[in-house]
Tab-separated table of C-alpha atoms and ligand atoms in Angstrom:
chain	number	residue	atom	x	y	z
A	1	UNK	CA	-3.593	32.963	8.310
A	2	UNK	CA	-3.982	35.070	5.307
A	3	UNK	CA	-4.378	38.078	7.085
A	4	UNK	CA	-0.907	37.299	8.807
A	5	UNK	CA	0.746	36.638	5.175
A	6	UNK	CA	-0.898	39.261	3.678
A	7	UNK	CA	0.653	41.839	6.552
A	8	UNK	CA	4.202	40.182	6.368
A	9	UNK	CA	3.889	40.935	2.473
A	10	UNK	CA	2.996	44.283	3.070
A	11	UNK	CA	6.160	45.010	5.686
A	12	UNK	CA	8.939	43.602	3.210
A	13	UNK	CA	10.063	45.565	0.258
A	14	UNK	CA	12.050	42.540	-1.455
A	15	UNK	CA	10.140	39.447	-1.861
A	16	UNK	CA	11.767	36.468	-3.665
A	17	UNK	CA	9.828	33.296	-4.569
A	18	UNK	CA	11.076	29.821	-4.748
A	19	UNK	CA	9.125	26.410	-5.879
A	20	UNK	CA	10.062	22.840	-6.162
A	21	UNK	CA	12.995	21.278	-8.359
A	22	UNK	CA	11.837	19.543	-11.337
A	23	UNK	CA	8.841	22.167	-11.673
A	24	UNK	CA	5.508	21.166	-12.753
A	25	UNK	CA	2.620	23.911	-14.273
A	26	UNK	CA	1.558	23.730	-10.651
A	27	UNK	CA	4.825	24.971	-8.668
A	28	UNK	CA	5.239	27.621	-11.822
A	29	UNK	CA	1.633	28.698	-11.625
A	30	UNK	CA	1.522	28.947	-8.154
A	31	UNK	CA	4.831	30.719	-8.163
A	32	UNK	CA	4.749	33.145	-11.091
A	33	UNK	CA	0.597	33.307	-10.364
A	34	UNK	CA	1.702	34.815	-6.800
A	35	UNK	CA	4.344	37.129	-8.185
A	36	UNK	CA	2.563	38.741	-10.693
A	37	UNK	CA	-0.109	39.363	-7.903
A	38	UNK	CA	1.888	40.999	-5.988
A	39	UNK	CA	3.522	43.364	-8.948
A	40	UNK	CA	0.196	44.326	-9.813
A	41	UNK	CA	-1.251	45.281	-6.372
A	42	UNK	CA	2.169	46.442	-4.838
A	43	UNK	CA	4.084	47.802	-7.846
A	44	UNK	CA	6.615	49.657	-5.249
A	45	UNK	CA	7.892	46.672	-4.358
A	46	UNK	CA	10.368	44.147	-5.952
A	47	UNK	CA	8.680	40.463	-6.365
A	48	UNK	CA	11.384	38.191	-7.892
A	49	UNK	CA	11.284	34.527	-8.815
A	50	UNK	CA	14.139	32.079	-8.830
A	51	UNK	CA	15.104	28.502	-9.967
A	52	UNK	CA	15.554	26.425	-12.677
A	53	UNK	CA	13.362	27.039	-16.303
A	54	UNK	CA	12.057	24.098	-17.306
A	55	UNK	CA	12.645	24.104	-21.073
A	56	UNK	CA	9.310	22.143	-21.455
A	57	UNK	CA	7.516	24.514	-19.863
A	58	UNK	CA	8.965	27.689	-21.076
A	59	UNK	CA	5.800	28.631	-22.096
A	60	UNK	CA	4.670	29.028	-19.431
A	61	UNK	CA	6.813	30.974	-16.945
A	62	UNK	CA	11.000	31.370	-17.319
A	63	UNK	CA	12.852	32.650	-14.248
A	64	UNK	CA	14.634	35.761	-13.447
A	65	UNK	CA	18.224	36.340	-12.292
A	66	UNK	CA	18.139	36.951	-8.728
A	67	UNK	CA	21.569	37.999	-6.880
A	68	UNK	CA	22.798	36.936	-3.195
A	69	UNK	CA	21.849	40.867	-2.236
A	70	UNK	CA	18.357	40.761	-3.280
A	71	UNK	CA	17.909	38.108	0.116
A	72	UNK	CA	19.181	40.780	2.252
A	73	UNK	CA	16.284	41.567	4.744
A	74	UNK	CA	13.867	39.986	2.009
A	75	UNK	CA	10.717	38.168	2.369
A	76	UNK	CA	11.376	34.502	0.929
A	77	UNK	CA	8.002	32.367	0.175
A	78	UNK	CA	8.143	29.292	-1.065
A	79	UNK	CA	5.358	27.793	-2.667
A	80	UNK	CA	4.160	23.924	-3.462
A	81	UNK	CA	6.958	22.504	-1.799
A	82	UNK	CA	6.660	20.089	1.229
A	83	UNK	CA	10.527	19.770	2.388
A	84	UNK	CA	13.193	21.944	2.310
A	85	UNK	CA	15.503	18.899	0.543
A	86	UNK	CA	13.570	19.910	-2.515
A	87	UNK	CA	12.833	23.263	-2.624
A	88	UNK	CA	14.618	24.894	-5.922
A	89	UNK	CA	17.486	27.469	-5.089
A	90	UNK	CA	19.074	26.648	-1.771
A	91	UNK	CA	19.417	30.351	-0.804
A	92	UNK	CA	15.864	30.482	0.580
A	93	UNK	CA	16.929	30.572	3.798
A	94	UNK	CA	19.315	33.973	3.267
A	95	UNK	CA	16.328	36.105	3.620
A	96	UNK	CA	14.583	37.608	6.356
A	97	UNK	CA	11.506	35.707	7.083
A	98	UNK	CA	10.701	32.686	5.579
A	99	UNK	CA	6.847	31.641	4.744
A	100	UNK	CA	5.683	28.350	3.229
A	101	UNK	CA	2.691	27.778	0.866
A	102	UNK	CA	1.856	24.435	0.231
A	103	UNK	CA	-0.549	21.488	-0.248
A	104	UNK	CA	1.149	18.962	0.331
A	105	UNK	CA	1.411	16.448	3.743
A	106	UNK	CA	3.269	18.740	6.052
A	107	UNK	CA	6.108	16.064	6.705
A	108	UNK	CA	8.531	18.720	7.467
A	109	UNK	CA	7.423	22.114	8.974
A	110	UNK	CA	9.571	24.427	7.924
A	111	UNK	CA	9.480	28.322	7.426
A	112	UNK	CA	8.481	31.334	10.419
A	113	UNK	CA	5.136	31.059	9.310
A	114	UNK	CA	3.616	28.254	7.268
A	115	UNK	CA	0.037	27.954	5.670
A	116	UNK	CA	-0.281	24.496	4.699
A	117	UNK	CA	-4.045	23.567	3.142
A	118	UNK	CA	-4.043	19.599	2.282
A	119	UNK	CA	-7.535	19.808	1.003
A	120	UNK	CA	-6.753	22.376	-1.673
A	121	UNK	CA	-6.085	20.499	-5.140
A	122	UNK	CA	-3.152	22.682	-6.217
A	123	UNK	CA	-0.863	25.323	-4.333
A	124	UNK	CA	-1.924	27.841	-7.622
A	125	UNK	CA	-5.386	27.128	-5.555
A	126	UNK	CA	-4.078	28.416	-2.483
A	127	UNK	CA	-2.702	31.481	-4.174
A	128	UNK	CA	-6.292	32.374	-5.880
A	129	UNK	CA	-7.814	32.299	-2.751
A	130	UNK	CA	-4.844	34.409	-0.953
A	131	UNK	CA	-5.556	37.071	-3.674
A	132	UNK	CA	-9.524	36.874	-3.710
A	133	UNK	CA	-10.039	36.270	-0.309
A	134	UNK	CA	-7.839	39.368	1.055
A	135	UNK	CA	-9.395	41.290	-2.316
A	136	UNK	CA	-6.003	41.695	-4.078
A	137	UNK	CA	-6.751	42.479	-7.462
A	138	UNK	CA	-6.069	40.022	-10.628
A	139	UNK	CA	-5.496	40.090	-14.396
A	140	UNK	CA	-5.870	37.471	-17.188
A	141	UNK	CA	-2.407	36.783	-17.660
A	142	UNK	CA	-2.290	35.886	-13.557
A	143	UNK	CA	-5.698	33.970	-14.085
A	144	UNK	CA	-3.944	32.006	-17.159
A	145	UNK	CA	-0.885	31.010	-14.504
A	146	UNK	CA	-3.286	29.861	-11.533
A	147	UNK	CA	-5.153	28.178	-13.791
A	148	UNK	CA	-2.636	26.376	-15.370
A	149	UNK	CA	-1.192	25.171	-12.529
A	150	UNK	CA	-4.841	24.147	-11.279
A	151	UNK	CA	-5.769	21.756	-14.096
A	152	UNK	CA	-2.494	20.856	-14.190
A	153	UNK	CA	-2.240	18.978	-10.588
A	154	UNK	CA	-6.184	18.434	-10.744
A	155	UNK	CA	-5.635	16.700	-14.129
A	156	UNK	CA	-7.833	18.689	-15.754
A	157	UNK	CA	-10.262	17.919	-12.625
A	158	UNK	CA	-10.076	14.211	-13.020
A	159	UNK	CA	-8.208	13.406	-9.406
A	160	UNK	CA	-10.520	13.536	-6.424
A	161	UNK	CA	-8.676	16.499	-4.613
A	162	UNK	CA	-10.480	18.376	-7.319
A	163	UNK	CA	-13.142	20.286	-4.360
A	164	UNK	CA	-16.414	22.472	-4.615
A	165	UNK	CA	-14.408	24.887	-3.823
A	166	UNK	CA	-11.594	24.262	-6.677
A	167	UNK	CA	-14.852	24.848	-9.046
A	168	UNK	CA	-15.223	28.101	-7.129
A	169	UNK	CA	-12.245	29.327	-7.540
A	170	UNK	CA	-12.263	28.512	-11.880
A	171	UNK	CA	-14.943	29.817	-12.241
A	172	UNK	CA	-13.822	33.169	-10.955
A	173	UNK	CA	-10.563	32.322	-12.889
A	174	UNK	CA	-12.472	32.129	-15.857
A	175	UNK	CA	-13.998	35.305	-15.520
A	176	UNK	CA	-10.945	37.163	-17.079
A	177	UNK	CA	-10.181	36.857	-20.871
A	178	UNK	CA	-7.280	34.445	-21.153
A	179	UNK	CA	-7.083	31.552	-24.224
A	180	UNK	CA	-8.928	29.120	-22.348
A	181	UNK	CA	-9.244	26.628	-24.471
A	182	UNK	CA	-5.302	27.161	-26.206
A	183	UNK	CA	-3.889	26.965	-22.828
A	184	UNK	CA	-5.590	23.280	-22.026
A	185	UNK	CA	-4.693	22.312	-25.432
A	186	UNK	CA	-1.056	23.361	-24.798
A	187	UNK	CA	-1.122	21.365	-21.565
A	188	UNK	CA	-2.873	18.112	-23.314
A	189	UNK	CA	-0.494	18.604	-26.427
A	190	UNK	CA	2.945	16.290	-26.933
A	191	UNK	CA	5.586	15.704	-29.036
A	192	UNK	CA	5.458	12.669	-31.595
A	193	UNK	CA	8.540	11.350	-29.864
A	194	UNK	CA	6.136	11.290	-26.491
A	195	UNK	CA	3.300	9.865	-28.667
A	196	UNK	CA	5.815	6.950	-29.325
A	197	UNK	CA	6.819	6.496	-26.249
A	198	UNK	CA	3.061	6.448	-24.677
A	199	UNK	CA	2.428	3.516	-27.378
A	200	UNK	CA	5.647	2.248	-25.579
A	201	UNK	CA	3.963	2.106	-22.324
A	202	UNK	CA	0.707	1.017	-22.753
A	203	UNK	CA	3.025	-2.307	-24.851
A	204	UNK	CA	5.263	-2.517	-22.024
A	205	UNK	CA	3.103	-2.198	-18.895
A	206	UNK	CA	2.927	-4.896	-16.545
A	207	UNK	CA	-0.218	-5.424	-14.583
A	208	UNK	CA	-0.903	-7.898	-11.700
A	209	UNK	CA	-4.398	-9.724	-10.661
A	210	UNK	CA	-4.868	-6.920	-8.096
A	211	UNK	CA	-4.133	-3.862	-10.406
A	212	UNK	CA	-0.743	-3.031	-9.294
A	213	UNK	CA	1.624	-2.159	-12.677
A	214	UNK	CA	4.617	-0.854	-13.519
A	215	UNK	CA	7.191	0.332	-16.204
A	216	UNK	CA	10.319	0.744	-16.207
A	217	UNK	CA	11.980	3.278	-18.953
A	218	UNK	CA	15.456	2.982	-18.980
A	219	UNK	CA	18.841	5.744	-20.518
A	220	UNK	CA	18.700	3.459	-23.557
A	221	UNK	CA	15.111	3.822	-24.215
A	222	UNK	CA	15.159	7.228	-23.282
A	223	UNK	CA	17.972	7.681	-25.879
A	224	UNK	CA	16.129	6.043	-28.609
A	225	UNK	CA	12.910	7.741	-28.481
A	226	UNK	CA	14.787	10.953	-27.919
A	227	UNK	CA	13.018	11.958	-24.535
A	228	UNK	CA	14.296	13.199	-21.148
A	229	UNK	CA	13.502	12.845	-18.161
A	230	UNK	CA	11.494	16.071	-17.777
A	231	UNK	CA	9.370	14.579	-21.167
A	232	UNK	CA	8.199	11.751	-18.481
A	233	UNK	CA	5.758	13.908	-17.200
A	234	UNK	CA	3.623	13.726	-20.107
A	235	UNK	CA	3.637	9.721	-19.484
A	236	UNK	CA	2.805	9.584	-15.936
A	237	UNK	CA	-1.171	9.358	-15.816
A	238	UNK	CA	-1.110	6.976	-19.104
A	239	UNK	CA	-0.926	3.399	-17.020
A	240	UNK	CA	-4.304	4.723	-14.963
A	241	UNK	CA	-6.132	5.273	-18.137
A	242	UNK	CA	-6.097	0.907	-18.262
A	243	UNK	CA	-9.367	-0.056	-16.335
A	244	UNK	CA	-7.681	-2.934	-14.554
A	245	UNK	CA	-4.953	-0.542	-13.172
A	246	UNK	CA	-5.493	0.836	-9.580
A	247	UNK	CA	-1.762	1.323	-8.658
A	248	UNK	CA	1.368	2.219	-10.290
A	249	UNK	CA	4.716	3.109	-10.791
A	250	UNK	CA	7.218	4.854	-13.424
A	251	UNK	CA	10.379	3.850	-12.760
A	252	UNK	CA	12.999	6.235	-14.913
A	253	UNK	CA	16.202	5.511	-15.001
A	254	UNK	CA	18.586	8.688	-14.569
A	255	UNK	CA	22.262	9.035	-16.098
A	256	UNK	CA	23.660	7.893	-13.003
A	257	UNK	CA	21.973	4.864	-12.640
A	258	UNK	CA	19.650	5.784	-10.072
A	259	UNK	CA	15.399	5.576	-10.442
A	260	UNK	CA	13.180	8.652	-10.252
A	261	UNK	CA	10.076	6.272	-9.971
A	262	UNK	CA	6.757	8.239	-10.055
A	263	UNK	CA	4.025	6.837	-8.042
A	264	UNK	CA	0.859	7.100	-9.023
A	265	UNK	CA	-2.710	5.107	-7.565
A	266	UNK	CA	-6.649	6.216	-8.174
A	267	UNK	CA	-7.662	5.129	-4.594
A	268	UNK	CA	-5.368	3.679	-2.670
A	269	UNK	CA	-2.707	5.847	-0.702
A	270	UNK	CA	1.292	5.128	-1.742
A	271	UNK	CA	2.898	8.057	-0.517
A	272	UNK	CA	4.357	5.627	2.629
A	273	UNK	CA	5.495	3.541	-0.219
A	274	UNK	CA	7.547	6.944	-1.484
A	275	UNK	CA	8.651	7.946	1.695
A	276	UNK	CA	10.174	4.265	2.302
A	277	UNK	CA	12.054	4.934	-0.426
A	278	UNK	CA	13.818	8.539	-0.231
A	279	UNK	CA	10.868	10.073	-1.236
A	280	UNK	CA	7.410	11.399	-0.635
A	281	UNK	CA	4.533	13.537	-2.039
A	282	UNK	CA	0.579	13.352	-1.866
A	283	UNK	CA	-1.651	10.055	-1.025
A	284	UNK	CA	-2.566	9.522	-5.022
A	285	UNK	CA	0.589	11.169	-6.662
A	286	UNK	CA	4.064	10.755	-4.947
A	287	UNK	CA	7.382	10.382	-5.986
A	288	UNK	CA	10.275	7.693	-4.701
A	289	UNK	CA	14.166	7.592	-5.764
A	290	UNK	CA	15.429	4.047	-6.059
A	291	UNK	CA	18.872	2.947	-6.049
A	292	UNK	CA	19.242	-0.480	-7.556
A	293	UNK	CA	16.993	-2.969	-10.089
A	294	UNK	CA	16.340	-4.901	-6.445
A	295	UNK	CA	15.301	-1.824	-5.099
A	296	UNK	CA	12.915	-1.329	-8.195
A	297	UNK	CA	11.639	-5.105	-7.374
A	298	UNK	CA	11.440	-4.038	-3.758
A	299	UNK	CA	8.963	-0.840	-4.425
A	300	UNK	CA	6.751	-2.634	-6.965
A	301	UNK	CA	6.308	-5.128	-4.584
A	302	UNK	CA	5.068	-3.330	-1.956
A	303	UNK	CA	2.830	-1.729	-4.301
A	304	UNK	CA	1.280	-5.444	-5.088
A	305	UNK	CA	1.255	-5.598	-1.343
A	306	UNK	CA	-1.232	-2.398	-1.004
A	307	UNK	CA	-3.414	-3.225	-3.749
A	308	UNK	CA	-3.368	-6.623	-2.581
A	309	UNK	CA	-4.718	-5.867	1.074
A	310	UNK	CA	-7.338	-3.702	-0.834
A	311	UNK	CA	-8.761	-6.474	-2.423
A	312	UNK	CA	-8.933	-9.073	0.032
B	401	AMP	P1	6.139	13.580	-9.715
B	401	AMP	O1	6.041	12.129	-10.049
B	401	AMP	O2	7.539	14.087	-9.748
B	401	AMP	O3	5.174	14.391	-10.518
B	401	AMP	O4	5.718	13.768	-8.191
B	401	AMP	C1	4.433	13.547	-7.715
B	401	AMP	C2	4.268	14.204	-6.372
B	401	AMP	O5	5.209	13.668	-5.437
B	401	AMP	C3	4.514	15.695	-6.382
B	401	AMP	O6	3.556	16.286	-5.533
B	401	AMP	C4	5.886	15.853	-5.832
B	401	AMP	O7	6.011	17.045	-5.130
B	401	AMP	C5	6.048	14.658	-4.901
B	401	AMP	N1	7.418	14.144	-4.949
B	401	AMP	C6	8.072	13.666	-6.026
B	401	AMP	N2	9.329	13.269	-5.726
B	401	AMP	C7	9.486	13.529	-4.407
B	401	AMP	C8	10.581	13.373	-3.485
B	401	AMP	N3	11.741	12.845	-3.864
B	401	AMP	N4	10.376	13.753	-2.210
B	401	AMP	C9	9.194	14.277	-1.802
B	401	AMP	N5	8.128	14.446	-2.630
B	401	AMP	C10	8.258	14.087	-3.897
């Protein structure tokens, strides 16, 4: 499978990029990691990346303007993104040939070729193997990207998709000279107005007998601590750090009165839970939209249902 990538890369002389909406370090590293990859071992050939820059992490990668003409006869790949409903810049499919990179459950095939690796912890993964395995040279800024994205979906190599293999793969990141320790700092670091809100949560957070708990942040209190919805990232993993909690879920209210409601669980699967509910994403860490406060009710209670099953 690499081999075949590698050769499609090699006959294209445009490649764009794409990632997921609402990008995470992980769809940026994985992204950007791969672009820069291919600048630096293919510098004839124009790489570009497209989508939305997420002002939170403008540190880490900002996109480029990329015009209607640069899909003509281009090589699109899209990385860290299971279905095509999310994938960030509709004009993916304008190009030439279409690949997909991605860890996630492959709910939706999509692409002309499509290398899909559910055991890897992070799609930036994927990419450091592409480029070590087919002995594509790298650099520390591309080793600061991959990483990135790496601790950032492993959380810093707490969740168990973290593999032998992810160690591997760090440990030949780590190899080039990049700020190490800044970067995980950066990642760990958060405003005060997210340090309020976390005190929020852990105040708010309501857990049942069987370690299913929930939260539910709505525009108001969004408002008042002075926090989108992008800032609820940094929030997501802070019900699991509770001992009692097994299972949970963020429910975030959006300004049209719909629920982005992350889903989040340390053993047992809730990704059917997410795809129930217009949604989807990995076993441990998925995402669901909601549509009502009964449709909140609805989701939470099927997540007292799972962790209720587990314990009996
Ligand atoms: P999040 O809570 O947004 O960090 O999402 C956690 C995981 O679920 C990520 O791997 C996302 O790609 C996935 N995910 C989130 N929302 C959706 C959705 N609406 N449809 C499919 N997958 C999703």
């Amino acid at each position: 499978m690499l081999e075949k990538i590698l050769e499609k890369i090699k006959e294209y002389q445009t490649i764009v990029i794409h990632r997921h909406m609402r990008p995470d370090p992980d769809a940026l590293g994985s992204q950007v990691g791969l672009q820069r990859v291919l600048q630096k071992n293919f510098p004839e050939k124009t790489v570009k990346i497209t989508g939305y820059t997420e002002p939170n992490l403008a540190w880490l990668a900002q996109m480029e303007a990329v015009a209607d003409e640069d899909y003509q006869g281009a090589l699109v790949i899209v990385t860290d993104t299971a279905n095509q409903a999310r994938i960030d810049d509709k004009r993916y499919d304008q190009g030439d040939f279409l690949i997909k990179i991605d860890h996630h459950p492959n709910d939706e095939v999509y692409g002309d070729l499509s290398w899909v690796n559910t055991s890897a912890s992070s799609c930036s993964e994927m990419i450091a193997q592409l480029a070590f395995d087919m002995g594509l040279e790298l650099d520390a800024d591309i080793a600061y990207l991959l990483y990135a994205g790496i601790i950032g979906d492993t959380g810093r190599f707490l969740y168990p998709a973290t593999s032998a293999k992810t160690f591997e793969i760090v440990a030949k990141l780590r190899q080039y000279e990049f700020d190490f320790a800044g970067l995980s700092r950066q990642m760990e670091s958060v405003d005060y107005s997210v340090a309020k809100l976390i005190g929020y949560v852990y105040d708010h957070l309501e857990v049942d007998e069987n370690g299913a708990a929930r939260v539910l942040l709505s525009q108001n209190l969004l408002r008042k601590f002075g926090i989108g919805d992008a800032d609820t990232s940094f929030i997501v993993g802070v019900p699991g750090r509770v001992n009692t909690v097994k299972s949970w879920g963020i429910f975030v209210e959006q300004p049209d009165g719909s629920y982005r409601v992350r889903l989040r669980s340390k053993f047992l699967p809730i990704n059917e839970i997410a795809k129930r509910h217009h949604g989807g994403g990995h076993p441990l860490a998925s995402g669901a939209n909601s549509y009502s406060i009964e449709e909140n009710e609805q989701i939470y209670q099927e997540l007292k249902q799972v962790a209720a099953d587990a314990s009996e």
